[in-house]
CSV table of C-alpha atoms in Angstrom, one decimal:
chain,number,residue,atom,x,y,z
A,15,MET,CA,71.9,-58.0,-16.2
A,16,GLN,CA,70.7,-54.4,-16.0
A,17,PRO,CA,69.5,-53.2,-19.4
A,18,PRO,CA,71.1,-50.2,-21.0
A,19,ARG,CA,70.3,-46.9,-19.4
A,20,TYR,CA,71.2,-43.5,-20.8
A,21,PRO,CA,71.9,-40.9,-18.2
A,22,ARG,CA,71.7,-37.7,-20.3
A,23,ASP,CA,68.6,-35.5,-20.1
A,24,MET,CA,67.6,-34.3,-23.5
A,25,THR,CA,64.2,-33.1,-22.4
A,26,GLY,CA,64.7,-30.5,-19.8
A,27,HIS,CA,61.7,-28.1,-19.4
A,28,GLY,CA,60.3,-29.3,-22.7
A,29,PRO,CA,58.3,-27.2,-25.2
A,30,ASN,CA,56.4,-25.4,-22.4
A,31,PRO,CA,59.0,-24.1,-19.9
A,32,PRO,CA,57.7,-22.7,-16.6
A,33,ASP,CA,57.1,-19.0,-16.2
A,34,PRO,CA,60.0,-18.0,-13.9
A,35,ALA,CA,57.9,-15.1,-12.6
A,36,TRP,CA,60.9,-12.8,-12.4
A,37,PRO,CA,60.5,-9.8,-10.0
A,38,GLY,CA,58.6,-6.8,-11.4
A,39,GLY,CA,57.3,-8.8,-14.3
A,40,ALA,CA,60.6,-8.8,-16.0
A,41,ARG,CA,60.7,-10.5,-19.4
A,42,VAL,CA,64.3,-11.5,-19.2
A,43,ALA,CA,66.9,-11.8,-16.4
A,44,VAL,CA,70.3,-10.7,-17.5
A,45,GLN,CA,73.0,-11.9,-15.1
A,46,PHE,CA,76.7,-10.8,-15.3
A,47,VAL,CA,79.5,-13.0,-14.1
A,48,ILE,CA,83.1,-11.9,-13.6
A,49,ASN,CA,85.5,-14.7,-13.4
A,50,TYR,CA,88.4,-14.0,-11.0
A,51,GLU,CA,91.1,-16.4,-11.8
A,52,GLU,CA,94.3,-14.3,-11.7
A,53,GLY,CA,96.7,-15.8,-9.3
A,54,GLY,CA,95.0,-19.2,-9.3
A,55,GLU,CA,96.1,-20.3,-12.8
A,56,ASN,CA,98.6,-23.0,-13.6
A,57,ASN,CA,102.1,-21.8,-12.6
A,58,ILE,CA,105.1,-23.6,-11.2
A,59,LEU,CA,105.0,-21.0,-8.3
A,60,HIS,CA,101.7,-22.6,-7.4
A,61,GLY,CA,103.0,-26.1,-7.4
A,62,ASP,CA,101.8,-26.9,-10.9
A,63,PRO,CA,104.0,-28.8,-13.4
A,64,ALA,CA,103.7,-26.2,-16.2
A,65,SER,CA,102.6,-22.7,-17.0
A,66,GLU,CA,99.1,-21.7,-18.0
A,67,ALA,CA,98.0,-21.9,-21.6
A,68,PHE,CA,94.2,-21.2,-21.5
A,69,LEU,CA,92.2,-18.0,-22.2
A,70,SER,CA,94.8,-15.4,-22.9
A,71,ASP,CA,95.7,-13.1,-25.8
A,72,ILE,CA,98.6,-15.3,-26.7
A,73,ALA,CA,97.3,-17.2,-29.8
A,74,GLY,CA,98.1,-20.9,-29.7
A,75,ALA,CA,99.8,-20.8,-26.3
A,76,GLN,CA,101.2,-24.0,-25.0
A,77,PRO,CA,102.2,-25.0,-21.4
A,78,TRP,CA,105.8,-24.6,-20.6
A,79,PRO,CA,106.7,-27.7,-18.4
A,80,GLY,CA,108.8,-26.8,-15.5
A,81,GLN,CA,109.1,-23.1,-16.5
A,82,ARG,CA,107.5,-19.8,-15.7
A,83,HIS,CA,105.9,-18.2,-18.7
A,84,TRP,CA,106.6,-14.6,-18.1
A,85,ASN,CA,104.3,-13.2,-20.8
A,86,MET,CA,101.4,-15.4,-19.8
A,87,GLU,CA,101.9,-14.4,-16.1
A,88,SER,CA,101.8,-10.7,-17.0
A,89,ILE,CA,98.6,-11.1,-19.0
A,90,TYR,CA,96.9,-12.7,-16.0
A,91,GLU,CA,98.4,-10.0,-13.8
A,92,TYR,CA,96.9,-7.3,-16.0
A,93,GLY,CA,93.5,-8.8,-15.1
A,94,ALA,CA,94.1,-8.3,-11.4
A,95,ARG,CA,96.0,-5.0,-11.6
A,96,ALA,CA,93.9,-3.1,-14.2
A,97,GLY,CA,91.1,-5.2,-15.8
A,98,PHE,CA,89.3,-5.9,-12.5
A,99,TRP,CA,89.2,-2.3,-11.6
A,100,ARG,CA,87.9,-1.3,-15.0
A,101,LEU,CA,85.0,-3.8,-14.7
A,102,HIS,CA,84.4,-2.7,-11.1
A,103,ARG,CA,84.0,0.9,-12.1
A,104,LEU,CA,81.7,-0.1,-15.0
A,105,PHE,CA,79.3,-2.2,-12.9
A,106,THR,CA,79.3,-0.1,-9.8
A,107,GLY,CA,78.7,3.0,-11.9
A,108,ALA,CA,75.8,1.3,-13.7
A,109,GLY,CA,74.4,0.0,-10.4
A,110,ILE,CA,74.4,-3.6,-11.6
A,111,PRO,CA,75.4,-6.2,-9.0
A,112,VAL,CA,77.4,-9.1,-10.4
A,113,THR,CA,78.4,-12.6,-9.3
A,114,VAL,CA,82.1,-13.3,-9.1
A,115,TYR,CA,83.4,-16.8,-9.8
A,116,GLY,CA,86.3,-16.6,-7.5
A,117,VAL,CA,89.1,-19.1,-7.6
A,118,ALA,CA,90.0,-19.6,-3.9
A,119,THR,CA,93.7,-19.3,-4.3
A,120,ALA,CA,93.3,-16.2,-6.5
A,121,LEU,CA,91.1,-14.5,-4.0
A,122,ALA,CA,93.6,-15.3,-1.2
A,123,ARG,CA,96.2,-13.4,-3.3
A,124,SER,CA,94.0,-10.4,-4.0
A,125,PRO,CA,92.7,-9.0,-0.7
A,126,LEU,CA,92.1,-5.5,-2.1
A,127,GLN,CA,90.0,-6.8,-4.9
A,128,VAL,CA,88.0,-9.0,-2.5
A,129,GLU,CA,87.3,-6.1,-0.3
A,130,ALA,CA,86.0,-4.1,-3.3
A,131,MET,CA,83.8,-7.0,-4.3
A,132,GLN,CA,82.2,-7.1,-0.9
A,133,ASN,CA,81.8,-3.4,-0.6
A,134,ALA,CA,79.9,-3.4,-3.9
A,135,GLY,CA,77.5,-6.1,-2.6
A,136,TRP,CA,78.7,-8.6,-5.2
A,137,GLU,CA,78.2,-12.3,-4.7
A,138,ILE,CA,81.4,-14.2,-4.5
A,139,ALA,CA,80.8,-17.8,-5.6
A,140,SER,CA,83.4,-20.5,-5.7
A,141,HIS,CA,85.3,-21.2,-8.8
A,142,GLY,CA,87.3,-24.0,-7.3
A,143,LEU,CA,90.5,-24.2,-5.4
A,144,LYS,CA,92.8,-23.5,-8.4
A,145,TRP,CA,92.1,-22.6,-12.0
A,146,VAL,CA,93.3,-26.0,-13.3
A,147,GLU,CA,91.8,-29.0,-15.1
A,148,HIS,CA,89.7,-31.4,-13.1
A,149,ARG,CA,89.0,-33.9,-15.8
A,150,ASP,CA,91.7,-36.4,-14.9
A,151,MET,CA,91.4,-36.0,-11.1
A,152,PRO,CA,90.5,-39.2,-9.2
A,153,GLU,CA,87.2,-38.7,-7.3
A,154,ASP,CA,88.9,-38.6,-3.9
A,155,GLU,CA,91.3,-35.9,-5.1
A,156,GLU,CA,88.6,-33.8,-6.6
A,157,ARG,CA,86.4,-34.2,-3.5
A,158,ALA,CA,89.4,-33.0,-1.4
A,159,ALA,CA,89.9,-30.0,-3.7
A,160,ILE,CA,86.3,-29.0,-3.3
A,161,THR,CA,86.6,-29.2,0.5
A,162,ASP,CA,89.8,-27.2,0.4
A,163,ALA,CA,88.2,-24.6,-1.9
A,164,ILE,CA,85.3,-24.1,0.5
A,165,ARG,CA,87.7,-23.8,3.5
A,166,LEU,CA,90.0,-21.3,1.9
A,167,HIS,CA,87.1,-19.3,0.4
A,168,THR,CA,85.6,-19.0,3.9
A,169,GLU,CA,88.8,-17.9,5.4
A,170,VAL,CA,89.4,-15.2,2.8
A,171,THR,CA,85.8,-13.8,2.5
A,172,GLY,CA,84.4,-14.6,5.9
A,173,THR,CA,81.5,-16.7,4.6
A,174,ARG,CA,81.3,-20.0,2.8
A,175,PRO,CA,80.3,-19.9,-0.9
A,176,ARG,CA,76.7,-20.6,-1.7
A,177,GLY,CA,77.3,-21.0,-5.5
A,178,TRP,CA,79.8,-23.2,-7.4
A,179,TYR,CA,81.3,-23.2,-10.9
A,180,THR,CA,84.4,-25.2,-11.7
A,181,GLY,CA,84.6,-24.5,-15.4
A,182,ARG,CA,87.4,-27.0,-16.2
A,183,CYS,CA,85.3,-29.7,-14.6
A,184,SER,CA,85.3,-33.5,-14.7
A,185,MET,CA,82.3,-35.8,-15.3
A,186,ASN,CA,82.0,-36.1,-11.5
A,187,THR,CA,82.2,-32.5,-10.5
A,188,LEU,CA,78.5,-31.6,-10.4
A,189,ARG,CA,77.7,-34.8,-8.4
A,190,LEU,CA,80.5,-34.2,-6.0
A,191,VAL,CA,79.5,-30.6,-5.4
A,192,ALA,CA,75.9,-31.5,-4.9
A,193,GLU,CA,76.9,-34.3,-2.5
A,194,GLU,CA,78.8,-31.7,-0.4
A,195,GLY,CA,75.3,-30.4,0.4
A,196,GLY,CA,76.0,-26.8,1.2
A,197,PHE,CA,75.4,-25.1,-2.2
A,198,ASP,CA,72.3,-23.2,-3.2
A,199,TYR,CA,73.2,-23.7,-6.8
A,200,VAL,CA,75.8,-25.3,-9.1
A,201,SER,CA,76.6,-23.8,-12.6
A,202,ASP,CA,78.7,-26.5,-14.3
A,203,THR,CA,76.3,-26.9,-17.2
A,204,TYR,CA,75.4,-25.0,-20.3
A,205,ASP,CA,72.2,-26.8,-21.2
A,206,ASP,CA,69.2,-24.5,-20.6
A,207,ASP,CA,67.9,-20.9,-20.5
A,208,LEU,CA,66.3,-21.4,-17.1
A,209,PRO,CA,67.4,-23.0,-13.8
A,210,TYR,CA,66.3,-26.5,-13.0
A,211,TRP,CA,66.5,-29.1,-10.2
A,212,ARG,CA,68.7,-32.2,-10.5
A,213,ALA,CA,68.3,-35.2,-8.3
A,214,VAL,CA,71.6,-36.2,-6.8
A,215,GLY,CA,71.1,-39.1,-4.4
A,216,ALA,CA,68.6,-37.9,-1.8
A,217,ARG,CA,69.3,-34.2,-2.6
A,218,ASP,CA,67.6,-31.9,-5.0
A,219,GLN,CA,70.3,-29.7,-6.3
A,220,LEU,CA,69.5,-26.4,-8.1
A,221,VAL,CA,71.4,-26.0,-11.3
A,222,ILE,CA,71.7,-22.5,-12.9
A,223,PRO,CA,73.3,-23.0,-16.3
A,224,TYR,CA,76.2,-20.9,-17.4
A,225,THR,CA,77.3,-19.8,-20.9
A,226,LEU,CA,80.3,-20.2,-23.1
A,227,GLU,CA,78.9,-18.3,-26.0
A,228,ALA,CA,77.7,-15.0,-24.5
A,229,ASN,CA,81.2,-15.0,-23.0
A,230,ASP,CA,84.3,-12.9,-23.6
A,231,MET,CA,86.4,-16.1,-23.7
A,232,ARG,CA,85.7,-16.0,-27.4
A,233,PHE,CA,88.2,-13.2,-27.7
A,234,ALA,CA,90.7,-15.9,-26.9
A,235,THR,CA,89.3,-18.8,-28.9
A,236,ALA,CA,88.6,-19.4,-32.6
A,237,PRO,CA,86.1,-18.7,-34.1
A,238,GLY,CA,85.7,-15.7,-31.8
A,239,TYR,CA,85.4,-12.0,-31.4
A,240,VAL,CA,88.1,-9.6,-32.5
A,241,THR,CA,86.4,-6.2,-31.7
A,242,GLY,CA,84.2,-5.0,-28.9
A,243,ASP,CA,81.6,-4.2,-31.5
A,244,GLN,CA,81.3,-7.9,-32.4
A,245,PHE,CA,80.9,-8.9,-28.8
A,246,PHE,CA,78.2,-6.2,-28.3
A,247,THR,CA,76.4,-7.3,-31.4
A,248,TYR,CA,76.2,-10.9,-30.3
A,249,LEU,CA,75.0,-9.9,-26.8
A,250,ARG,CA,72.5,-7.5,-28.1
A,251,ASP,CA,71.0,-10.0,-30.6
A,252,ALA,CA,70.8,-12.7,-27.9
A,253,PHE,CA,69.1,-10.3,-25.5
A,254,ASP,CA,66.6,-9.0,-28.1
A,255,VAL,CA,65.5,-12.6,-29.0
A,256,LEU,CA,65.1,-13.6,-25.3
A,257,ARG,CA,63.2,-10.4,-24.5
A,258,ALA,CA,60.9,-11.0,-27.5
A,259,GLU,CA,60.3,-14.6,-26.4
A,260,GLY,CA,59.6,-13.3,-22.9
A,261,HIS,CA,56.8,-11.1,-24.3
A,262,GLU,CA,55.4,-14.1,-26.0
A,263,GLY,CA,55.1,-15.9,-22.7
A,264,ARG,CA,58.5,-17.6,-22.3
A,265,PRO,CA,60.6,-15.4,-20.0
A,266,ALA,CA,64.1,-16.7,-19.6
A,267,MET,CA,67.6,-16.0,-18.3
A,268,MET,CA,70.7,-14.7,-20.1
A,269,THR,CA,74.2,-15.0,-18.6
A,270,VAL,CA,77.1,-12.9,-19.7
A,271,GLY,CA,80.5,-14.3,-18.8
A,272,LEU,CA,83.5,-12.0,-18.4
A,273,HIS,CA,87.2,-12.3,-17.4
A,274,CYS,CA,89.3,-9.5,-15.9
A,275,ARG,CA,92.2,-10.1,-18.3
A,276,LEU,CA,89.9,-10.2,-21.3
A,277,ALA,CA,86.8,-7.9,-21.0
A,278,GLY,CA,88.9,-5.7,-18.7
A,279,ARG,CA,90.9,-4.6,-21.7
A,280,PRO,CA,89.7,-1.2,-23.0
A,281,GLY,CA,88.7,-2.3,-26.5
A,282,LYS,CA,86.9,-5.3,-25.3
A,283,LEU,CA,85.2,-3.5,-22.5
A,284,SER,CA,83.5,-1.2,-25.0
A,285,GLY,CA,81.3,-4.0,-26.1
A,286,VAL,CA,80.1,-4.6,-22.5
A,287,GLN,CA,79.5,-0.9,-22.0
A,288,ARG,CA,77.4,-0.7,-25.1
A,289,PHE,CA,75.4,-3.8,-24.1
A,290,ILE,CA,74.7,-2.3,-20.7
A,291,ASP,CA,73.5,0.9,-22.3
A,292,HIS,CA,71.2,-1.2,-24.6
A,293,ILE,CA,69.5,-3.1,-21.9
A,294,ARG,CA,69.0,-0.1,-19.6
A,295,GLN,CA,66.6,1.3,-22.2
A,296,PHE,CA,64.0,-1.3,-21.1
A,297,ASP,CA,62.1,-1.4,-17.8
A,298,ASP,CA,61.3,-5.1,-18.1
A,299,VAL,CA,64.8,-6.4,-17.4
A,300,TRP,CA,66.1,-7.8,-14.1
A,301,CYS,CA,69.8,-7.8,-13.5
A,302,PRO,CA,70.4,-10.0,-10.4
A,303,ARG,CA,73.3,-11.9,-8.9
A,304,ARG,CA,73.1,-15.7,-9.4
A,305,ILE,CA,72.4,-16.2,-5.7
A,306,ASP,CA,69.3,-13.9,-6.2
A,307,ILE,CA,68.1,-16.2,-9.0
A,308,ALA,CA,68.7,-19.2,-6.8
A,309,HIS,CA,66.6,-17.8,-4.0
A,310,HIS,CA,63.9,-16.7,-6.4
A,311,TRP,CA,63.7,-20.0,-8.1
A,312,ALA,CA,63.6,-22.0,-4.9
A,313,ALA,CA,60.8,-19.8,-3.6
A,314,HIS,CA,58.7,-19.9,-6.8
A,315,HIS,CA,59.6,-23.2,-8.3
A,316,PRO,CA,60.7,-25.6,-5.5
A,317,PRO,CA,61.6,-29.1,-6.4
A,318,ALA,CA,58.5,-31.3,-7.1
A,319,PRO,CA,57.9,-34.3,-4.9
A,320,ARG,CA,59.8,-37.2,-6.2
A,321,ALA,CA,57.8,-39.8,-8.1
A,322,PRO,CA,59.2,-43.2,-9.1
A,323,ARG,CA,60.9,-42.7,-12.5
A,324,PRO,CA,60.1,-45.3,-15.1
A,325,SER,CA,63.7,-45.4,-16.3
A,326,ALA,CA,64.9,-46.2,-12.8
A,327,MET,CA,62.4,-48.9,-11.9
A,328,ASP,CA,63.3,-52.5,-11.6
A,329,ARG,CA,61.8,-54.9,-14.1
A,330,ASP,CA,59.0,-56.2,-11.9
A,331,THR,CA,57.9,-52.8,-10.9
A,332,PHE,CA,58.0,-51.5,-14.4
A,333,VAL,CA,56.0,-54.3,-15.8
A,334,ALA,CA,53.5,-54.2,-13.0
A,335,ARG,CA,53.0,-50.5,-13.5
A,336,PHE,CA,52.9,-50.4,-17.3
A,337,GLY,CA,52.1,-53.9,-18.4
A,338,GLY,CA,48.4,-53.1,-18.9
A,339,VAL,CA,49.0,-50.0,-21.1
A,340,PHE,CA,48.7,-52.2,-24.1
A,341,GLU,CA,45.6,-54.3,-23.4
A,342,HIS,CA,46.3,-57.6,-21.7
A,343,SER,CA,49.8,-57.6,-23.3
A,344,PRO,CA,52.5,-57.2,-20.6
A,345,TRP,CA,55.1,-58.4,-23.0
A,346,VAL,CA,55.2,-55.0,-24.6
A,347,ALA,CA,56.3,-53.5,-21.3
A,348,GLU,CA,58.8,-56.3,-20.8
A,349,ARG,CA,60.4,-55.6,-24.2
A,350,ALA,CA,60.4,-51.8,-23.7
A,351,TYR,CA,62.2,-52.3,-20.4
A,352,GLU,CA,65.1,-53.8,-22.3
A,353,LEU,CA,65.6,-50.7,-24.4
A,354,GLU,CA,68.0,-47.9,-23.7
A,355,LEU,CA,65.8,-45.9,-21.3
A,356,GLY,CA,66.8,-42.7,-19.6
A,357,PRO,CA,65.4,-39.4,-18.3
A,358,ALA,CA,63.8,-38.7,-21.7
A,359,HIS,CA,61.5,-41.7,-21.1
A,360,ASP,CA,60.2,-40.5,-17.7
A,361,SER,CA,57.3,-38.7,-19.3
A,362,ALA,CA,54.2,-39.8,-21.0
A,363,ALA,CA,55.7,-39.0,-24.4
A,364,GLY,CA,59.0,-40.6,-23.7
A,365,LEU,CA,57.6,-43.8,-22.2
A,366,HIS,CA,55.0,-44.1,-25.0
A,367,SER,CA,57.9,-43.9,-27.4
A,368,ALA,CA,59.6,-46.9,-25.8
A,369,LEU,CA,56.4,-49.0,-25.5
A,370,ALA,CA,55.5,-48.1,-29.1
A,371,ARG,CA,58.9,-49.2,-30.3
A,372,ALA,CA,58.5,-52.5,-28.6
A,373,PHE,CA,55.1,-53.0,-30.1
A,374,ARG,CA,56.2,-51.9,-33.7
A,375,ALA,CA,59.2,-54.2,-33.6
A,376,ALA,CA,57.1,-57.3,-32.8
A,377,SER,CA,55.9,-59.8,-35.4
A,378,GLN,CA,52.6,-59.3,-37.1
A,379,ASP,CA,51.2,-62.2,-35.2
A,380,ALA,CA,52.2,-60.7,-31.9
A,381,ARG,CA,50.6,-57.4,-32.8
A,382,ARG,CA,47.5,-59.1,-34.0
A,383,ALA,CA,47.3,-60.8,-30.6
A,384,VAL,CA,47.3,-57.3,-29.0
A,385,LEU,CA,44.4,-56.3,-31.3
A,386,ARG,CA,42.4,-59.4,-30.4
A,387,ALA,CA,43.0,-58.7,-26.7
A,388,HIS,CA,40.9,-55.5,-27.0
A,389,PRO,CA,37.2,-55.9,-26.2
A,390,ASP,CA,34.3,-55.1,-28.6
A,391,LEU,CA,32.9,-51.6,-28.2
A,392,ALA,CA,29.8,-51.8,-26.0
A,393,GLY,CA,29.9,-55.6,-26.4
A,394,LYS,CA,29.2,-58.6,-24.1
A,395,LEU,CA,32.2,-58.0,-21.8
A,396,ALA,CA,31.0,-54.4,-21.2
A,397,SER,CA,27.5,-55.7,-20.4
A,398,ALA,CA,28.9,-58.3,-18.0
A,399,LYS,CA,31.2,-55.6,-16.4
A,400,ARG,CA,34.3,-57.7,-17.3
A,401,LEU,CA,36.3,-55.0,-18.9
A,402,THR,CA,39.6,-53.7,-17.5
A,403,ALA,CA,39.3,-50.6,-15.5
A,404,GLU,CA,41.0,-48.7,-18.3
A,405,SER,CA,38.6,-49.9,-20.9
A,406,THR,CA,35.6,-49.3,-18.7
A,407,GLY,CA,36.6,-45.7,-18.1
A,408,GLU,CA,37.4,-45.2,-21.8
A,409,GLN,CA,34.1,-46.5,-23.1
A,410,ALA,CA,32.2,-44.6,-20.4
A,411,SER,CA,33.9,-41.4,-21.5
A,412,ALA,CA,32.2,-41.6,-24.9
A,413,GLY,CA,28.8,-42.6,-23.5
A,414,LEU,CA,29.1,-46.2,-24.6
A,415,ASP,CA,27.9,-47.4,-21.1
A,416,ALA,CA,24.5,-45.7,-21.7
A,417,LEU,CA,23.3,-46.8,-25.1
A,418,THR,CA,19.7,-47.1,-26.2
A,419,ASP,CA,18.5,-50.5,-27.2
A,420,ALA,CA,18.7,-49.4,-30.9
A,421,GLU,CA,22.2,-48.1,-30.4
A,422,ARG,CA,23.3,-51.3,-28.7
A,423,ALA,CA,21.8,-53.4,-31.5
A,424,ARG,CA,23.7,-51.3,-34.1
A,425,PHE,CA,27.0,-51.7,-32.2
A,426,THR,CA,26.5,-55.4,-31.9
A,427,GLU,CA,25.7,-55.7,-35.7
A,428,LEU,CA,28.8,-53.7,-36.6
A,429,ASN,CA,31.1,-55.6,-34.2
A,430,THR,CA,30.0,-58.9,-35.6
A,431,ALA,CA,30.5,-57.8,-39.2
A,432,TYR,CA,33.9,-56.1,-38.6
A,433,THR,CA,35.3,-59.1,-36.7
A,434,ALA,CA,34.1,-61.5,-39.3
A,435,ARG,CA,35.7,-59.4,-42.1
A,436,HIS,CA,39.0,-58.6,-40.5
A,437,GLY,CA,39.7,-61.2,-37.7
A,438,PHE,CA,40.1,-58.7,-34.9
A,439,PRO,CA,37.7,-56.3,-33.1
A,440,PHE,CA,37.1,-52.7,-34.2
A,441,ILE,CA,39.5,-50.5,-32.2
A,442,ILE,CA,39.4,-46.7,-31.8
A,443,ALA,CA,40.7,-44.3,-29.2
A,444,VAL,CA,37.2,-43.5,-27.8
A,445,ARG,CA,38.5,-40.6,-25.6
A,446,ASP,CA,39.1,-38.7,-28.9
A,447,HIS,CA,35.5,-39.1,-30.0
A,448,ASP,CA,31.8,-39.1,-29.0
A,449,LYS,CA,29.2,-41.7,-29.7
A,450,ALA,CA,28.2,-40.3,-33.1
A,451,SER,CA,31.8,-40.0,-34.4
A,452,ILE,CA,32.6,-43.5,-33.2
A,453,LEU,CA,29.6,-44.9,-35.1
A,454,ALA,CA,30.5,-42.9,-38.2
A,455,ALA,CA,34.1,-44.2,-38.1
A,456,PHE,CA,32.9,-47.8,-37.5
A,457,GLU,CA,30.7,-47.7,-40.6
A,458,ARG,CA,33.4,-46.1,-42.8
A,459,ARG,CA,36.2,-48.4,-41.8
A,460,LEU,CA,34.1,-51.6,-42.1
A,461,ALA,CA,34.6,-51.5,-45.8
A,462,ASN,CA,38.4,-51.2,-45.8
A,463,ASP,CA,40.6,-54.0,-46.7
A,464,THR,CA,42.2,-56.0,-43.9
A,465,ALA,CA,45.7,-54.7,-44.4
A,466,THR,CA,44.5,-51.1,-44.2
A,467,GLU,CA,42.5,-51.9,-41.1
A,468,PHE,CA,45.4,-53.7,-39.4
A,469,ALA,CA,47.6,-50.7,-39.8
A,470,GLU,CA,44.8,-48.4,-38.6
A,471,ALA,CA,44.0,-50.6,-35.6
A,472,CYS,CA,47.7,-50.6,-34.6
A,473,THR,CA,47.7,-46.8,-34.8
A,474,GLN,CA,44.6,-46.7,-32.6
A,475,VAL,CA,46.2,-49.1,-30.1
A,476,GLU,CA,49.2,-46.8,-29.8
A,477,ARG,CA,46.9,-43.8,-29.3
A,478,ILE,CA,45.0,-45.5,-26.6
A,479,ALA,CA,48.3,-46.3,-24.9
A,480,ARG,CA,49.4,-42.7,-25.1
A,481,LEU,CA,46.1,-41.5,-23.5
A,482,ARG,CA,46.5,-44.1,-20.7
A,483,LEU,CA,50.0,-43.0,-20.0
A,484,GLU,CA,49.0,-39.3,-19.8
A,485,GLU,CA,46.4,-40.2,-17.3
A,486,MET,CA,48.9,-42.3,-15.3
A,487,LEU,CA,51.8,-39.9,-15.3
């Protein structure tokens, strides 16, 4: 039986994210998205069972099964008739290109707006076939909807979309879109401040995370924004933090999500206007389309060659690879394999956590056996060249393979006394030390009680394992 595996990635880029090397040395990339959904929302005219109820100025709206919701329809129509053009004037006037998340059926019903998007040089990414929930769609149905969205998008715009964002997605969406194979990026995640590559089968799919917080949708959700000033304040504060972090060596990306029927309203637009005025004060800001980010990331941070992932290995491979990390004790790797491994364990830190858990959970006798499996420092096994390759390299790193006769005699004396007193050899992570500090620790620890030394030796065994993993991975 396959042991438990946890698919979520809680590590990402980790504590030291890569430098994106944004063009012009920009410290932050600010990317604006306009969601064009008007005409693609739930509506019985579109073959849907009920009216739309999501993201409008009608508080607490509910679907109307089998009926047209005239007020809801008119709010969406405002986005197409007035809001879009207000946003279009704002961004073309500021000279900032945007990415449009275009619902294919909405684009098909708005040829004038599509022409304006294209004339402005905006990217039109796919926002799915219809602006409806995908969560309950069977895989085959959702796969067909993705195919139909690409077909219709291509008919309406003249080119297939290179970016994808569903929004109301299912747990299968990102995988299905990646499997389609023709997208430079997918944005159905909210999990990072930088793009990253995700392995989907044999394909490395670029993911450019989106946002639900620097997003005007919060004018239509609770808790949310009421005034344009609140929206501006949040955007400004997010930008200022990211820009400061960029100057500290961690440039990142900020996405601002907008909707024609929301930010296209005058009072709400004021917050976007003020934010644009704020960021234009600085010359270290890049305002690209998402496709520009995708091309830049692929050029500067292409996917790394795939290495076997510990969490995806079969048992025999895992134990063969990591069974020697704890000296002559493959059972530690065997027990670690049974834990809930996942992407978080595919690094030295993560795999060490799993192995250390298995070691710590073992009986005292089992852990003592691991201690006894370790060789004496500069002892008989070293002289006879019978150490493991790992131990040989470790002892050599501290100069223990080149002792004087007097030093060798002293190590032998200490080894004998320590083992006689505690019942296991003296263990220390020699890569953290030199010969002098090892001898000093040896002499200091010899006088400790056995319980103290047992705990210290176990700590040192875990440290040795961590250093070995860092070298291996």
